[in-house]
């Protein structure tokens, strides 16, 4: 499949600046997603986290994985469906993410039924693991 560019990301996710954390979806196949978040010094959180050493907050890396996870069901979602974060299991942070990094977001759908689902996720920078977690979500009409 062709990558899902930002215009279609905006049609799929309800998030907007400054909370949209997926810039492009490179691939979606059989419930497995590879997306990217380009991390720039212009991010609104860097002036306060931390002024002397800008680091992307871990909770925002988890949110980026949750947003990428939504695309695991991209081919089967009805228009107007919204995904809500319902839980996080086993989150582990392995490296700092700083301005100039490209965060590669990987999510694999484990199950989705009766409006609930689960993905196993990881994010990498230059092939090095930055964070991993299991994301639980609930689907609803927006």
XYZ file of C-alpha atoms in Angstrom:
142
model
C 0.000 0.000 0.000
C 1.015 3.612 -0.424
C 1.945 5.561 2.710
C -0.876 7.392 4.485
C 0.112 11.039 4.173
C -0.732 13.766 6.676
C -3.931 14.821 4.872
C -5.399 11.333 5.390
C -3.949 11.058 8.895
C -5.970 14.207 9.706
C -9.094 12.598 8.225
C -8.590 9.496 10.381
C -7.483 10.867 13.767
C -9.473 13.510 15.663
C -6.273 15.026 17.123
C -4.923 18.414 16.023
C -1.903 20.571 16.845
C -0.306 20.414 19.321
C -1.523 16.906 20.067
C -1.322 15.176 16.696
C 1.709 12.898 17.074
C 1.662 10.878 13.838
C 3.165 12.572 10.787
C 2.882 9.694 8.315
C 1.892 6.044 8.261
C 4.436 4.153 6.184
C 2.612 0.820 6.141
C -0.481 -1.003 7.339
C -0.714 -4.714 6.716
C -2.699 -7.397 8.556
C -3.008 -5.295 11.717
C 0.660 -4.266 11.764
C 1.504 -0.562 11.476
C 4.709 1.392 10.905
C 4.303 5.157 11.354
C 6.623 8.081 12.049
C 6.719 11.129 14.266
C 9.324 13.727 13.329
C 10.563 15.321 16.544
C 11.557 18.969 16.079
C 12.791 21.700 18.413
C 9.537 23.558 17.622
C 7.462 21.089 19.687
C 5.469 23.044 22.288
C 6.651 20.863 25.196
C 10.398 21.402 24.755
C 10.642 24.860 26.411
C 9.461 23.284 29.658
C 10.795 19.709 29.314
C 13.638 20.578 29.855
C 15.002 24.038 28.958
C 18.647 22.965 29.395
C 18.225 19.528 27.774
C 15.085 19.104 25.621
C 13.646 15.590 25.984
C 10.333 14.295 24.593
C 8.096 13.361 27.541
C 7.495 9.633 27.922
C 3.740 10.103 28.172
C 3.775 11.727 24.724
C 5.733 8.819 23.283
C 3.004 6.528 24.666
C 0.344 8.805 23.134
C 2.148 8.641 19.771
C 2.051 4.831 19.993
C -1.654 4.946 20.880
C -2.377 7.158 17.866
C -0.370 4.854 15.601
C -2.251 1.863 17.055
C -5.516 3.281 15.733
C -4.239 2.612 12.212
C -4.024 -1.140 12.932
C -7.730 -1.207 12.030
C -7.502 1.435 9.294
C -8.896 -0.813 6.570
C -11.979 -1.851 8.582
C -12.952 1.255 10.583
C -16.225 2.993 9.926
C -15.933 6.755 9.318
C -16.315 8.727 12.540
C -14.916 5.997 14.790
C -12.763 7.324 17.620
C -10.270 5.372 19.703
C -9.871 6.133 23.402
C -6.864 5.100 25.441
C -8.116 2.594 28.020
C -4.895 1.306 29.552
C -1.148 0.913 29.346
C 0.723 -2.213 30.380
C 4.429 -2.889 30.703
C 5.670 0.517 29.549
C 9.470 0.652 29.488
C 11.549 3.634 28.402
C 14.964 2.736 27.019
C 16.439 5.922 25.532
C 15.870 9.664 25.396
C 14.121 11.131 22.360
C 15.437 14.579 21.475
C 14.938 17.229 18.776
C 16.060 15.969 15.383
C 15.065 12.357 16.080
C 12.590 10.487 13.903
C 10.460 8.264 16.091
C 9.454 5.081 14.240
C 6.197 3.849 15.735
C 5.396 0.133 15.425
C 2.080 -1.364 16.548
C 0.631 -4.851 16.172
C -3.045 -5.556 16.780
C -3.421 -8.431 19.242
C -7.225 -8.351 19.315
C -10.226 -6.121 18.701
C -13.743 -7.199 19.621
C -16.890 -5.647 21.079
C -15.348 -2.173 20.941
C -12.207 -3.067 22.910
C -8.737 -3.840 21.656
C -5.089 -4.353 22.468
C -1.855 -3.602 20.604
C 1.753 -4.392 21.373
C 3.908 -1.407 20.504
C 7.428 -0.138 20.317
C 9.073 3.059 19.159
C 12.605 3.245 17.803
C 15.105 5.922 16.846
C 17.790 4.895 14.361
C 16.906 1.238 14.979
C 17.390 1.596 18.744
C 14.461 0.861 21.072
C 13.164 4.007 22.779
C 9.939 2.739 24.378
C 7.769 -0.351 24.419
C 4.284 -0.898 25.835
C 1.001 -2.703 25.447
C -1.870 -0.333 24.665
C -5.493 -1.048 25.541
C -8.172 0.983 23.772
C -11.911 1.434 23.412
C -13.651 2.306 20.142
C -16.717 4.529 19.927
C -18.593 6.661 17.451
C -17.245 10.227 17.539
